[in-house]
Amino acid sequence: TQLLEQSPQFLSIQEGENLTVYCNSSSVFSSLQWYRQEPGEGPVLLVTVVTGGEVKKLKRLTFQFGDARKDSSLHITAAQPGDTGLYLCAGADTGNQFYFGTGTSLTVIP
Amino acid sequence: KAGVTQTPRYLIKTRGQQVTLSCSPISGHRSVSWYQQTPGQGLQFLFEYFSETQRNKGNFPGRFSGRQFSNSRSEMNVSTLELGDSALYLCASSLGGSSYEQYFGPGTRLTVT
């Protein structure tokens, strides 16, 4: 079983603060995705990273794939209440099977 | 382009019954994957279908089965329901092949009493 550990598990911050979520594994992945999920809904794809060391920016969100393609991070600058949700990372193996992380529940307080 | 749709959205069943959930992928997507999400276990992979064939399977008992039709629509069946089967069941579609991106439906909330 390829496990993806996310940290922290829970995060509660004030609007305007910065934060980083980590996604770590001992396995190498072909690609890694980040999703955000709101209660009662399915996860929504935010970004896909494929190349080791790759950095992608999506407005205030910055995603990085580790050089060895085993870990990733999500950094949010100046968090807003609309960023509240469950953040999930998912790694794909060479057979295109996806393994999801344990999730980080983020609450941004106005 | 319409997103992934799942029916029904909510379902209440009694222990021992069986249930069938349906998923319609994004037009043109040939791969459909099913996941079970619970507060304790998170998102767990059930199986993936590509062009009507099961391509990958997670670590779930044989009570969980699925199939995919020629139009890429997929169904998931759970027989002899147990209380622990209560969960949000999510379907995700992708182009398949070397595509790494999955798009999820809103899920079916199954409650077993």
Short mmCIF file of C-alpha atoms in Angstrom, two decimals:
data_model
loop_
_atom_site.label_atom_id
_atom_site.label_comp_id
_atom_site.label_asym_id
_atom_site.label_seq_id
_atom_site.Cartn_x
_atom_site.Cartn_y
_atom_site.Cartn_z
CA THR A 1 0.00 0.00 0.00
CA GLN A 2 1.37 3.39 -0.97
CA LEU A 3 0.61 5.78 1.86
CA LEU A 4 0.49 9.53 1.61
CA GLU A 5 0.70 11.34 4.92
CA GLN A 6 -0.52 14.91 5.12
CA SER A 7 0.32 17.41 7.80
CA PRO A 8 -1.11 19.11 9.63
CA GLN A 9 -4.38 17.20 9.91
CA PHE A 10 -6.28 20.26 11.11
CA LEU A 11 -5.46 23.93 10.67
CA SER A 12 -7.39 26.96 11.91
CA ILE A 13 -6.00 30.36 11.00
CA GLN A 14 -7.04 34.00 10.76
CA GLU A 15 -7.84 35.63 7.44
CA GLY A 16 -4.70 37.09 5.91
CA GLU A 17 -2.27 34.57 7.37
CA ASN A 18 -0.05 32.28 5.30
CA LEU A 19 0.04 28.50 5.61
CA THR A 20 1.73 25.42 4.20
CA VAL A 21 0.35 21.91 3.92
CA TYR A 22 2.67 18.96 3.41
CA CYS A 23 2.12 15.66 1.64
CA ASN A 24 4.80 13.00 2.20
CA SER A 25 5.36 9.44 1.08
CA SER A 26 8.11 6.87 0.85
CA SER A 27 6.90 5.96 -2.64
CA VAL A 28 7.69 7.59 -5.96
CA PHE A 29 4.73 8.83 -7.97
CA SER A 30 4.34 9.55 -11.67
CA SER A 31 2.30 12.61 -10.82
CA LEU A 32 0.67 14.27 -7.87
CA GLN A 33 -2.61 16.12 -7.67
CA TRP A 34 -4.07 18.49 -5.12
CA TYR A 35 -7.81 18.72 -4.54
CA ARG A 36 -10.10 20.81 -2.34
CA GLN A 37 -13.32 19.33 -1.06
CA GLU A 38 -16.24 21.08 0.59
CA PRO A 39 -18.73 19.27 2.85
CA GLY A 40 -21.14 17.01 0.98
CA GLU A 41 -19.39 17.52 -2.37
CA GLY A 42 -16.75 15.72 -4.39
CA PRO A 43 -13.12 16.86 -4.46
CA VAL A 44 -12.30 19.53 -7.01
CA LEU A 45 -8.98 19.27 -8.83
CA LEU A 46 -6.69 22.25 -8.16
CA VAL A 47 -3.45 21.26 -9.86
CA THR A 48 -1.40 18.39 -11.27
CA VAL A 49 2.39 18.30 -10.97
CA VAL A 50 4.42 15.81 -12.96
CA THR A 51 8.10 16.78 -12.97
CA GLY A 52 10.34 16.50 -9.91
CA GLY A 53 11.06 19.99 -8.54
CA GLU A 54 8.12 21.48 -10.44
CA VAL A 55 6.45 24.57 -8.98
CA LYS A 56 3.01 25.72 -10.06
CA LYS A 57 1.13 28.82 -8.98
CA LEU A 58 -2.62 29.28 -8.97
CA LYS A 59 -3.36 32.83 -7.78
CA ARG A 60 -2.49 32.74 -4.04
CA LEU A 61 -1.75 29.01 -4.06
CA THR A 62 1.74 27.65 -4.76
CA PHE A 63 2.29 23.93 -5.31
CA GLN A 64 5.64 22.17 -5.32
CA PHE A 65 6.58 18.61 -6.25
CA GLY A 66 9.65 17.25 -4.51
CA ASP A 67 12.78 16.55 -6.52
CA ALA A 68 12.44 12.81 -5.87
CA ARG A 69 8.70 12.87 -6.68
CA LYS A 70 7.84 11.49 -3.25
CA ASP A 71 6.46 14.59 -1.58
CA SER A 72 4.66 17.82 -2.27
CA SER A 73 3.62 21.02 -0.55
CA LEU A 74 0.81 23.51 -0.91
CA HIS A 75 1.40 27.07 0.26
CA ILE A 76 -1.45 29.57 0.56
CA THR A 77 -0.65 33.26 0.84
CA ALA A 78 -3.03 35.65 2.60
CA ALA A 79 -5.69 33.01 3.27
CA GLN A 80 -9.32 33.96 2.80
CA PRO A 81 -12.52 32.40 4.23
CA GLY A 82 -13.24 30.99 0.77
CA ASP A 83 -10.13 28.81 1.11
CA THR A 84 -11.84 26.83 3.88
CA GLY A 85 -12.16 23.16 3.02
CA LEU A 86 -10.52 19.75 3.07
CA TYR A 87 -7.30 19.66 1.06
CA LEU A 88 -6.30 16.31 -0.36
CA CYS A 89 -3.18 15.23 -2.18
CA ALA A 90 -3.21 12.19 -4.45
CA GLY A 91 -0.34 10.37 -6.10
CA ALA A 92 -0.61 8.33 -9.27
CA ASP A 93 1.56 5.26 -9.81
CA THR A 94 2.78 4.05 -13.18
CA GLY A 95 -0.42 2.01 -13.56
CA ASN A 96 -2.45 5.21 -13.21
CA GLN A 97 -3.91 4.12 -9.89
CA PHE A 98 -4.41 7.00 -7.47
CA TYR A 99 -3.58 6.99 -3.75
CA PHE A 100 -5.08 9.72 -1.62
CA GLY A 101 -3.54 11.44 1.35
CA THR A 102 -5.10 11.58 4.79
CA GLY A 103 -6.37 15.13 4.22
CA THR A 104 -5.89 18.55 5.84
CA SER A 105 -8.96 20.34 7.13
CA LEU A 106 -8.44 24.09 6.82
CA THR A 107 -10.62 26.71 8.49
CA VAL A 108 -9.99 30.38 7.76
CA ILE A 109 -11.60 32.65 10.32
CA PRO A 110 -12.80 36.07 9.05
CA LYS B 1 -19.04 20.49 -21.00
CA ALA B 2 -21.16 18.76 -18.34
CA GLY B 3 -19.35 17.40 -15.31
CA VAL B 4 -19.50 14.00 -13.70
CA THR B 5 -22.97 13.11 -12.48
CA GLN B 6 -23.90 10.57 -9.85
CA THR B 7 -27.30 9.20 -8.94
CA PRO B 8 -28.85 9.04 -6.50
CA ARG B 9 -27.32 11.72 -4.29
CA TYR B 10 -28.68 10.24 -1.08
CA LEU B 11 -29.72 6.73 -0.19
CA ILE B 12 -30.88 4.98 2.97
CA LYS B 13 -30.77 1.19 3.05
CA THR B 14 -31.19 -1.52 5.64
CA ARG B 15 -28.47 -3.94 6.64
CA GLY B 16 -28.49 -7.00 4.37
CA GLN B 17 -29.97 -5.21 1.37
CA GLN B 18 -28.08 -4.46 -1.81
CA VAL B 19 -27.61 -1.16 -3.60
CA THR B 20 -26.63 0.05 -7.07
CA LEU B 21 -25.05 3.45 -7.64
CA SER B 22 -24.67 5.11 -11.03
CA CYS B 23 -22.03 7.40 -12.51
CA SER B 24 -22.00 9.24 -15.82
CA PRO B 25 -18.50 10.49 -16.72
CA ILE B 26 -17.54 13.63 -18.59
CA SER B 27 -18.18 13.23 -22.30
CA GLY B 28 -15.13 11.69 -23.96
CA HIS B 29 -13.70 10.25 -20.75
CA ARG B 30 -13.17 6.51 -20.90
CA SER B 31 -11.92 5.83 -17.38
CA VAL B 32 -14.17 5.73 -14.34
CA SER B 33 -12.90 5.15 -10.81
CA TRP B 34 -14.89 4.59 -7.64
CA TYR B 35 -13.87 5.62 -4.14
CA GLN B 36 -15.31 5.23 -0.68
CA GLN B 37 -14.87 8.15 1.71
CA THR B 38 -15.42 7.86 5.46
CA PRO B 39 -14.29 10.12 8.30
CA GLY B 40 -12.09 7.41 9.77
CA GLN B 41 -10.47 5.98 6.63
CA GLY B 42 -10.48 8.91 4.27
CA LEU B 43 -10.68 8.31 0.52
CA GLN B 44 -10.13 4.69 -0.39
CA PHE B 45 -9.89 3.36 -3.93
CA LEU B 46 -12.45 0.70 -4.88
CA PHE B 47 -11.85 0.01 -8.57
CA GLU B 48 -11.25 1.56 -11.96
CA TYR B 49 -12.86 0.73 -15.28
CA PHE B 50 -11.46 1.62 -18.66
CA SER B 51 -13.26 0.75 -21.88
CA GLU B 52 -15.60 -1.65 -20.08
CA THR B 53 -12.77 -3.57 -18.40
CA GLN B 54 -11.75 -3.45 -14.78
CA ARG B 55 -8.18 -2.19 -14.88
CA ASN B 56 -7.39 -1.71 -11.19
CA LYS B 57 -8.93 -2.95 -7.97
CA GLY B 58 -8.55 -1.81 -4.40
CA ASN B 59 -8.62 -3.88 -1.24
CA PHE B 60 -12.35 -4.29 -0.73
CA PRO B 61 -14.39 -7.50 -0.25
CA GLY B 62 -16.19 -9.15 -3.15
CA ARG B 63 -19.48 -7.63 -1.99
CA PHE B 64 -18.33 -4.54 -3.86
CA SER B 65 -18.53 -4.88 -7.61
CA GLY B 66 -18.84 -2.67 -10.62
CA ARG B 67 -19.21 -2.53 -14.34
CA GLN B 68 -18.86 -0.10 -17.18
CA PHE B 69 -21.05 0.18 -20.23
CA SER B 70 -20.10 0.93 -23.83
CA ASN B 71 -21.05 4.59 -23.36
CA SER B 72 -18.56 4.75 -20.41
CA ARG B 73 -21.31 5.07 -17.81
CA SER B 74 -20.54 2.98 -14.77
CA GLU B 75 -22.45 1.32 -11.98
CA MET B 76 -21.27 0.13 -8.60
CA ASN B 77 -23.08 -2.54 -6.64
CA VAL B 78 -22.79 -3.43 -2.98
CA SER B 79 -24.49 -6.60 -1.82
CA THR B 80 -25.38 -7.69 1.71
CA LEU B 81 -24.94 -4.20 3.12
CA GLU B 82 -23.25 -3.75 6.49
CA LEU B 83 -23.43 -0.79 8.84
CA GLY B 84 -19.78 -0.04 8.04
CA ASP B 85 -20.66 0.52 4.39
CA SER B 86 -22.20 3.87 5.31
CA ALA B 87 -20.07 6.39 3.44
CA LEU B 88 -19.84 8.91 0.66
CA TYR B 89 -19.23 7.03 -2.58
CA LEU B 90 -17.40 9.09 -5.15
CA CYS B 91 -16.97 8.49 -8.83
CA ALA B 92 -14.17 10.11 -10.82
CA SER B 93 -13.65 10.19 -14.54
CA SER B 94 -10.56 10.79 -16.62
CA LEU B 95 -9.50 10.48 -20.22
CA GLY B 96 -7.59 7.35 -19.31
CA GLY B 97 -4.40 6.32 -21.01
CA SER B 98 -1.59 8.53 -19.75
CA SER B 99 -3.89 11.23 -18.37
CA TYR B 100 -3.22 12.00 -14.73
CA GLU B 101 -6.23 14.15 -14.04
CA GLN B 102 -9.41 12.92 -12.40
CA TYR B 103 -12.65 14.84 -12.12
CA PHE B 104 -15.04 13.89 -9.35
CA GLY B 105 -18.79 13.81 -9.16
CA PRO B 106 -20.71 15.12 -6.14
CA GLY B 107 -20.97 11.64 -4.62
CA THR B 108 -23.73 9.43 -3.30
CA ARG B 109 -24.27 9.53 0.44
CA LEU B 110 -25.21 5.99 1.52
CA THR B 111 -26.57 5.39 5.00
CA VAL B 112 -27.05 1.81 6.17
CA THR B 113 -29.34 1.31 9.17
#
